[in-house]
PDB file of C-alpha atoms in Angstrom:
ATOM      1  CA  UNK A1126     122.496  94.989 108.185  1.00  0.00           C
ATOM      2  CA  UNK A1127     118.946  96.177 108.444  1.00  0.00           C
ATOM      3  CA  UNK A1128     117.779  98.529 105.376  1.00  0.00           C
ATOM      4  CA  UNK A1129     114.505 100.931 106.648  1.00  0.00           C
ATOM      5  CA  UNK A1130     113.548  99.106 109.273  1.00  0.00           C
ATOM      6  CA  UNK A1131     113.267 101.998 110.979  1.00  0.00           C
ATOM      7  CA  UNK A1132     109.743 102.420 109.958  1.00  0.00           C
ATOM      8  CA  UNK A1133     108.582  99.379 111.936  1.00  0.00           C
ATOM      9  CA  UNK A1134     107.162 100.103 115.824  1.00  0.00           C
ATOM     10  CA  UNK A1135     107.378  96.218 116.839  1.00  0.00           C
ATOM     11  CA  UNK A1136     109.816  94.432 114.584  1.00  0.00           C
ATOM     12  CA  UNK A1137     112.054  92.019 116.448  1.00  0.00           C
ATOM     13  CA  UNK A1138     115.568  91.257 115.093  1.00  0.00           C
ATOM     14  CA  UNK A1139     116.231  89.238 117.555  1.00  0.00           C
ATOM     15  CA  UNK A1140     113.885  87.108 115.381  1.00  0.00           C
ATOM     16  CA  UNK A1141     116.479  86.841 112.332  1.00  0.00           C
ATOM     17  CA  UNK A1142     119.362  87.140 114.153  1.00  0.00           C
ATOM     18  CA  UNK A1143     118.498  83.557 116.139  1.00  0.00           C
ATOM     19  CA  UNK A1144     116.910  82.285 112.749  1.00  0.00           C
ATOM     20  CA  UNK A1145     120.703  82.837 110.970  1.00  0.00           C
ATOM     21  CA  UNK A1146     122.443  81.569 114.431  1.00  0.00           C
ATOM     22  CA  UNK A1147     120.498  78.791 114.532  1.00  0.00           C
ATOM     23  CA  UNK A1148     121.137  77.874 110.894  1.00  0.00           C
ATOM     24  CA  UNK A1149     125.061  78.343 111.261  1.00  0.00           C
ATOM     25  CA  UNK A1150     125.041  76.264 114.157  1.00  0.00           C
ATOM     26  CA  UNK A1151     123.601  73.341 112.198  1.00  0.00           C
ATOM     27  CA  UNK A1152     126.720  73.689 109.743  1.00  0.00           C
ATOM     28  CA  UNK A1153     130.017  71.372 110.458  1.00  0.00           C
ATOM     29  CA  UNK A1154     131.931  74.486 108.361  1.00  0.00           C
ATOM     30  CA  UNK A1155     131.105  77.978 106.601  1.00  0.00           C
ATOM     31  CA  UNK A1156     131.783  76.339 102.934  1.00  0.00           C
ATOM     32  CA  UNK A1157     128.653  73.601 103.742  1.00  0.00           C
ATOM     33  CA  UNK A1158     126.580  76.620 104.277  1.00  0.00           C
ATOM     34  CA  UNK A1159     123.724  77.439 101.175  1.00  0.00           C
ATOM     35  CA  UNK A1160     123.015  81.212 101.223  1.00  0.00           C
ATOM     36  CA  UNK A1161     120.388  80.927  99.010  1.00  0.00           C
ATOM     37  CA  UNK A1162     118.769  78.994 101.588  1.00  0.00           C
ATOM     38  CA  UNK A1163     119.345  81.080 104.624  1.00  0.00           C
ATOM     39  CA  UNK A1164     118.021  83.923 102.203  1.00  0.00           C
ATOM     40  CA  UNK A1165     114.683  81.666 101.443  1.00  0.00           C
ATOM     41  CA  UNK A1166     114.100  81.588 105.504  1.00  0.00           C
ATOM     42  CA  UNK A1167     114.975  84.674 105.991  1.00  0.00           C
ATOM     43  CA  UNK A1168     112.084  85.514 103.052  1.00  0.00           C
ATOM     44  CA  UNK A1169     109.677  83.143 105.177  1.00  0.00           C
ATOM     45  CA  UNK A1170     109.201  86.655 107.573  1.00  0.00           C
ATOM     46  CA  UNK A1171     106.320  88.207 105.665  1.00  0.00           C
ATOM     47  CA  UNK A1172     107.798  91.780 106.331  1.00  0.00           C
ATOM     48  CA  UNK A1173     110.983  91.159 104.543  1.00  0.00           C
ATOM     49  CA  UNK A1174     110.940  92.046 101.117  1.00  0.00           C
ATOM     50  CA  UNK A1175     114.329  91.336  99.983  1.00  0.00           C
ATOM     51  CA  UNK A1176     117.456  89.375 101.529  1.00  0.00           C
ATOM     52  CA  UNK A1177     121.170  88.597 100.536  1.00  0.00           C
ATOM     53  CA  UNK A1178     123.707  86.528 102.203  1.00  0.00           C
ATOM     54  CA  UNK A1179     127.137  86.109 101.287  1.00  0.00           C
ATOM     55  CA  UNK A1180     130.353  85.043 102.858  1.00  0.00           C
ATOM     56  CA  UNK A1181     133.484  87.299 103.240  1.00  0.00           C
ATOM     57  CA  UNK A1182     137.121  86.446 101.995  1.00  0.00           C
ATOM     58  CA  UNK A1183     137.781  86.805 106.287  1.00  0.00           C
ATOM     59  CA  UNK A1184     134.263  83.760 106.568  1.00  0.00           C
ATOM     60  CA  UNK A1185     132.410  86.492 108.205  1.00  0.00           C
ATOM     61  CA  UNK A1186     128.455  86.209 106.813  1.00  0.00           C
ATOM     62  CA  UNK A1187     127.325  89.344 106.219  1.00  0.00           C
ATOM     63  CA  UNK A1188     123.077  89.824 105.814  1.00  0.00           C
ATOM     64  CA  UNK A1189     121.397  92.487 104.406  1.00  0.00           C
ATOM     65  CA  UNK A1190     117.601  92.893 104.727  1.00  0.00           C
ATOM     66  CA  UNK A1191     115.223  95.181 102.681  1.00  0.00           C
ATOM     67  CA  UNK A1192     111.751  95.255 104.315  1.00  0.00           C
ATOM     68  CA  UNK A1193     108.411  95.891 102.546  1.00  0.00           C
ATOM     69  CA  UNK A1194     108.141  99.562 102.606  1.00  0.00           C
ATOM     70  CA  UNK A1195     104.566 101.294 103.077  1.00  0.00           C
ATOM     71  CA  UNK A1196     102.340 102.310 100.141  1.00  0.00           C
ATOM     72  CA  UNK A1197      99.339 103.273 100.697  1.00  0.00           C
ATOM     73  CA  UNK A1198      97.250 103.437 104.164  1.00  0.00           C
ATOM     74  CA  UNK A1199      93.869 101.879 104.113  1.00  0.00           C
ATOM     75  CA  UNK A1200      91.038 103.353 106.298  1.00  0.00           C
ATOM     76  CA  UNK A1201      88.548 100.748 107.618  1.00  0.00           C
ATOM     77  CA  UNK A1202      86.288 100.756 110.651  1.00  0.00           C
ATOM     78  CA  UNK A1203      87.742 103.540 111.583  1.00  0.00           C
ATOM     79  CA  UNK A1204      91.452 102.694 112.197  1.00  0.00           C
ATOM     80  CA  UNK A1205      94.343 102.708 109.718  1.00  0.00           C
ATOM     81  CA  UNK A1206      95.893 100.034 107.688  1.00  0.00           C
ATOM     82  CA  UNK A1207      99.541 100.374 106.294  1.00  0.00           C
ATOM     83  CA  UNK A1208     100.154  98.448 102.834  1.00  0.00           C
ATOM     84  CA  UNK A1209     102.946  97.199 100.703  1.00  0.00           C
ATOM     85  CA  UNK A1210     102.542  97.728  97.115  1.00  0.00           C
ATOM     86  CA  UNK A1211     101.851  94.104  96.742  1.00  0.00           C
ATOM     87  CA  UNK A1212      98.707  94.346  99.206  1.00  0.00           C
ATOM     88  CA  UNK A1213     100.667  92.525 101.955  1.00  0.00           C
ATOM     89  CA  UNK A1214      99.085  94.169 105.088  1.00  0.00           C
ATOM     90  CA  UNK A1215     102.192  95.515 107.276  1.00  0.00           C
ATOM     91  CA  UNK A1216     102.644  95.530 110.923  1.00  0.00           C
ATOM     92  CA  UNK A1217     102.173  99.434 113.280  1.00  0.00           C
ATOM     93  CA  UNK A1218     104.193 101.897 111.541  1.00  0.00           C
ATOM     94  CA  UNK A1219     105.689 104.795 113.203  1.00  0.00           C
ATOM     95  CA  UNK A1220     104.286 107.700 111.652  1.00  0.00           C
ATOM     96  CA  UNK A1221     104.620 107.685 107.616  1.00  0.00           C
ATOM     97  CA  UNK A1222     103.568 110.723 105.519  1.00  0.00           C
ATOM     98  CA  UNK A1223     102.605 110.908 101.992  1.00  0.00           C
ATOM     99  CA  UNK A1224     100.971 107.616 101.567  1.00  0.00           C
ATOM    100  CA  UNK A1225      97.430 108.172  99.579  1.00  0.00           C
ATOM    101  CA  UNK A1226      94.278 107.438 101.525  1.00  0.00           C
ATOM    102  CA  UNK A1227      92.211 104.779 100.313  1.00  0.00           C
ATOM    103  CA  UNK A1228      88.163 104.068 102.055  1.00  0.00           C
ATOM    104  CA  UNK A1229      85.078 102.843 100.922  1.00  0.00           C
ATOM    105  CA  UNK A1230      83.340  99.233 100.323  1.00  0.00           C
ATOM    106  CA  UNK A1231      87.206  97.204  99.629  1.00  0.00           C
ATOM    107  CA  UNK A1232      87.095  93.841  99.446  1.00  0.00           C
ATOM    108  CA  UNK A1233      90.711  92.622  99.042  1.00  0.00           C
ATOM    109  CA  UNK A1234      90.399  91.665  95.230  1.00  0.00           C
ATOM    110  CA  UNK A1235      89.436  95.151  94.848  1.00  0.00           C
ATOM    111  CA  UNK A1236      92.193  96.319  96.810  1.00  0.00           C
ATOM    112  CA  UNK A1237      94.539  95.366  94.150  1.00  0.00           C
ATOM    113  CA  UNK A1238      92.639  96.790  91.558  1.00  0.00           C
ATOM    114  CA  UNK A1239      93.833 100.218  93.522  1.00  0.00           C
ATOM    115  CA  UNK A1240      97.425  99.365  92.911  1.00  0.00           C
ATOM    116  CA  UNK A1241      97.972 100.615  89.235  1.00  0.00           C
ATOM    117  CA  UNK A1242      96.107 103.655  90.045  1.00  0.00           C
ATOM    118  CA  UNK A1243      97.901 104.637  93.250  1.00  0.00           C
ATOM    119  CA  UNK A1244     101.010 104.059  90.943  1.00  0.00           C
ATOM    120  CA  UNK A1245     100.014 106.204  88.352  1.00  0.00           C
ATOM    121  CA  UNK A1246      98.803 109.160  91.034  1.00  0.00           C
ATOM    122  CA  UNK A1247     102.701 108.603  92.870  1.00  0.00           C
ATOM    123  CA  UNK A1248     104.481 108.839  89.620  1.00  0.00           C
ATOM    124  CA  UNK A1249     102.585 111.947  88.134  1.00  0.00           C
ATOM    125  CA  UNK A1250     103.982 115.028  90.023  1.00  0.00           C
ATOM    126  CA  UNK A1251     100.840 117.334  89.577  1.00  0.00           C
ATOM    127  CA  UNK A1252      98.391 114.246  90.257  1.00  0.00           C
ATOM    128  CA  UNK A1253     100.614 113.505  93.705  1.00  0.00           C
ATOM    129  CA  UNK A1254     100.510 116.815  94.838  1.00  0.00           C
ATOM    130  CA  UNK A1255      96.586 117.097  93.907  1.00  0.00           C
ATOM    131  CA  UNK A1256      95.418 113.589  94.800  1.00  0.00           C
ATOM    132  CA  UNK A1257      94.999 113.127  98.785  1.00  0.00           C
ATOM    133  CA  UNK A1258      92.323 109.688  99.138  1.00  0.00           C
ATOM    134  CA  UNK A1259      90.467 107.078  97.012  1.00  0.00           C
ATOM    135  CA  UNK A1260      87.506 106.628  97.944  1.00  0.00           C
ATOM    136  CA  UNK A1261      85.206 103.127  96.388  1.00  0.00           C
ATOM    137  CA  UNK A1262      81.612 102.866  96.441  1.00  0.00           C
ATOM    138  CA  UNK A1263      79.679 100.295  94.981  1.00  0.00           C
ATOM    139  CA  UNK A1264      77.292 102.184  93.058  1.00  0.00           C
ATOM    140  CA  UNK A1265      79.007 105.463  92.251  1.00  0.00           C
ATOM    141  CA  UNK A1266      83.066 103.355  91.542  1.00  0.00           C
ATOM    142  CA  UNK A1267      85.974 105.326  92.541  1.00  0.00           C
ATOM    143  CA  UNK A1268      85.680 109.173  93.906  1.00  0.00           C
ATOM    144  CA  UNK A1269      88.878 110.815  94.367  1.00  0.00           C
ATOM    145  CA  UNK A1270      89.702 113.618  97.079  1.00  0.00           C
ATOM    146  CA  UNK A1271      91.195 116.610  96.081  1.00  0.00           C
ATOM    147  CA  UNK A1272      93.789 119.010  98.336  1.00  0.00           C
ATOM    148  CA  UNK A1273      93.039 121.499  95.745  1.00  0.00           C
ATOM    149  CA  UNK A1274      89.318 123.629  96.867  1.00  0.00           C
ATOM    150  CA  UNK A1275      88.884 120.311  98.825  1.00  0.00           C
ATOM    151  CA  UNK A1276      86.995 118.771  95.884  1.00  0.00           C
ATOM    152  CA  UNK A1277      85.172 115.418  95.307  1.00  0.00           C
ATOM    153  CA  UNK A1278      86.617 113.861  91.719  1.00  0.00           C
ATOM    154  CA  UNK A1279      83.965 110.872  90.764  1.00  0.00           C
ATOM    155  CA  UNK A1280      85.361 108.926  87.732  1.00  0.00           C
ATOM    156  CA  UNK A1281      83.381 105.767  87.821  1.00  0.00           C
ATOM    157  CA  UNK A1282      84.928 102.220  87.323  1.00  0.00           C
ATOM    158  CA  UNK A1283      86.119 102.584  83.642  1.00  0.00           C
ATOM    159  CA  UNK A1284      89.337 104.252  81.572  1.00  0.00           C
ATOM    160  CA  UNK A1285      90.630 105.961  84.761  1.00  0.00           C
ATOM    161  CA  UNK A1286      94.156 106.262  83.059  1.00  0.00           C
ATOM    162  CA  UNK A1287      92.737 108.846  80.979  1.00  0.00           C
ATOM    163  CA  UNK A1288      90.593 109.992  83.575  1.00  0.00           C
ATOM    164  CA  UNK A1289      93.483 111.318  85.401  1.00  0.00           C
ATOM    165  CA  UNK A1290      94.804 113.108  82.550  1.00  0.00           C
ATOM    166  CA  UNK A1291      91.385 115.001  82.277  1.00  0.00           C
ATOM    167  CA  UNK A1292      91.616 115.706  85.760  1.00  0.00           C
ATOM    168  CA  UNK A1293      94.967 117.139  85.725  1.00  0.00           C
ATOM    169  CA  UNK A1294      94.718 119.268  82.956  1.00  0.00           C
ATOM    170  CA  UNK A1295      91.058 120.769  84.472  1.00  0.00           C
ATOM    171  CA  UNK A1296      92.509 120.970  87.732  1.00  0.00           C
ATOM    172  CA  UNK A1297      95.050 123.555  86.368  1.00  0.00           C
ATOM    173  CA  UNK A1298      91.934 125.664  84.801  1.00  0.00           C
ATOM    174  CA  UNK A1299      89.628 125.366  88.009  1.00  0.00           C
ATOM    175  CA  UNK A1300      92.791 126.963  90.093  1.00  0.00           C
ATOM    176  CA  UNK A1301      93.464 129.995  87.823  1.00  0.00           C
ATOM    177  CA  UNK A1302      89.914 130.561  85.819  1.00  0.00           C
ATOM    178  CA  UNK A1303      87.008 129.169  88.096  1.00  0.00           C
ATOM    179  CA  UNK A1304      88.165 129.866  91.605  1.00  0.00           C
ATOM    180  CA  UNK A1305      87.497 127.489  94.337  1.00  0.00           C
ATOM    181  CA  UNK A1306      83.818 128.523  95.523  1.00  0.00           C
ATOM    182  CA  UNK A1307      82.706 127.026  91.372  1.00  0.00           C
ATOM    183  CA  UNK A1308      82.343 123.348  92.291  1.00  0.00           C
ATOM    184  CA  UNK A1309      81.941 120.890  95.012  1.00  0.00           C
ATOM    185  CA  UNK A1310      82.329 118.083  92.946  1.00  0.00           C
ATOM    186  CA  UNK A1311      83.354 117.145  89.329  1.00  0.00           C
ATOM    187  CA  UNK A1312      82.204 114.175  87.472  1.00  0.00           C
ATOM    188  CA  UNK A1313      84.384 112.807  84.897  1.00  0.00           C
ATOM    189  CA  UNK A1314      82.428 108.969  84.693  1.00  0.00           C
ATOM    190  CA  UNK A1315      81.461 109.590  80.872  1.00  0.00           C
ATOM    191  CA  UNK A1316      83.615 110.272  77.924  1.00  0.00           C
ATOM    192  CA  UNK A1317      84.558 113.598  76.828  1.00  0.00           C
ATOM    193  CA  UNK A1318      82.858 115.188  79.826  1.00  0.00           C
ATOM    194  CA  UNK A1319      83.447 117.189  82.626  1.00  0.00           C
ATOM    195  CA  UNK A1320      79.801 117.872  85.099  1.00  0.00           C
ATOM    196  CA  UNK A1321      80.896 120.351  87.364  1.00  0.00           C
ATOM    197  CA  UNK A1322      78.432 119.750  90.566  1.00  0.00           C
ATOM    198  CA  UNK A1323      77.875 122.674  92.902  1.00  0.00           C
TER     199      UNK A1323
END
């Protein structure tokens, strides 16, 4: 039983189903058989996140696989990269919407610095709705992208937890006070601050 696989252009089953045939075969009798085993194999396929394995009261095995499930999409050299919330790089995707944007100068340590802060943006329904990319540079840290009056959101390296706070509550004031045409950019890098850039 395959759980969202559907999301995968390439994926062979035929892969797991002669992995599981194979290991059956190598079995005098169903009660020798280790599930827990077959499961650990069945793990050793990198886009499998979870697997279970049991035996029927009729000795039919039944399998059901989870597999990683896209998180964010990574733009580099111009092409784009699907990843797993644990920064395991998946295979072509069929198309998959939603996912936050994330560009810049990303080595892979830095990648998973992104993690908690993609997870924050995801679980904060203003902040998912406002927040479209992530964008890292070196010198100026991490610039958001707004869907709202398509504006730049720099907030540096440090305290970005309460960055995003900031940013939703003056996102909510730029929409209904400023108007759109007020800023280009807003800087939120220092404490207790908000530099509106035109």
């Amino acid at each position: 039983h395959y759980l969202n696989d559907n999301l995968y252009k390439d994926f062979s089953k035929e892969d797991i189903v002669l992995q599981a045939k194979s290991f059956f075969a190598s079995h005098d009798s169903l009660k020798d058989i280790n599930t827990a085993l077959l499961e650990d194999l069945i793990l050793e396929y990198k886009y499998i996140d979870k697997a279970e394995v049991y035996l029927d009261l009729a000795k039919v095995a039944h399998i059901y696989l989870s597999f990683r499930d896209p998180f964010v999409k990574v733009l580099r050299n111009d092409k784009i990269y699907y990843y797993d919330s644990d920064g395991v790089l998946l295979p072509p995707l069929l198309k998959v919407k939603n996912l936050l944007v994330i560009s810049g100068d990303l080595e892979h340590h830095k990648f998973k610095n992104f993690i908690p802060i993609v997870e924050q943006i995801y679980n904060n329904n203003i902040l998912n709705n406002l927040i479209g990319g992530i964008h890292f540079d070196a010198k100026e840290g991490v610039v958001l992208s707004s869907k709202l009056c398509d504006l730049g959101i720099n907030i540096g390296e440090h305290d970005i937890k309460n960055k995003l706070n900031v940013i939703e509550l003056f996102s909510g004031f730029l929409s209904t006070e400023l108007g759109c045409d007020y800023c280009k950019t807003i800087n939120v890098k220092y404490s207790n601050q908000i530099i509106c850039v035109k």
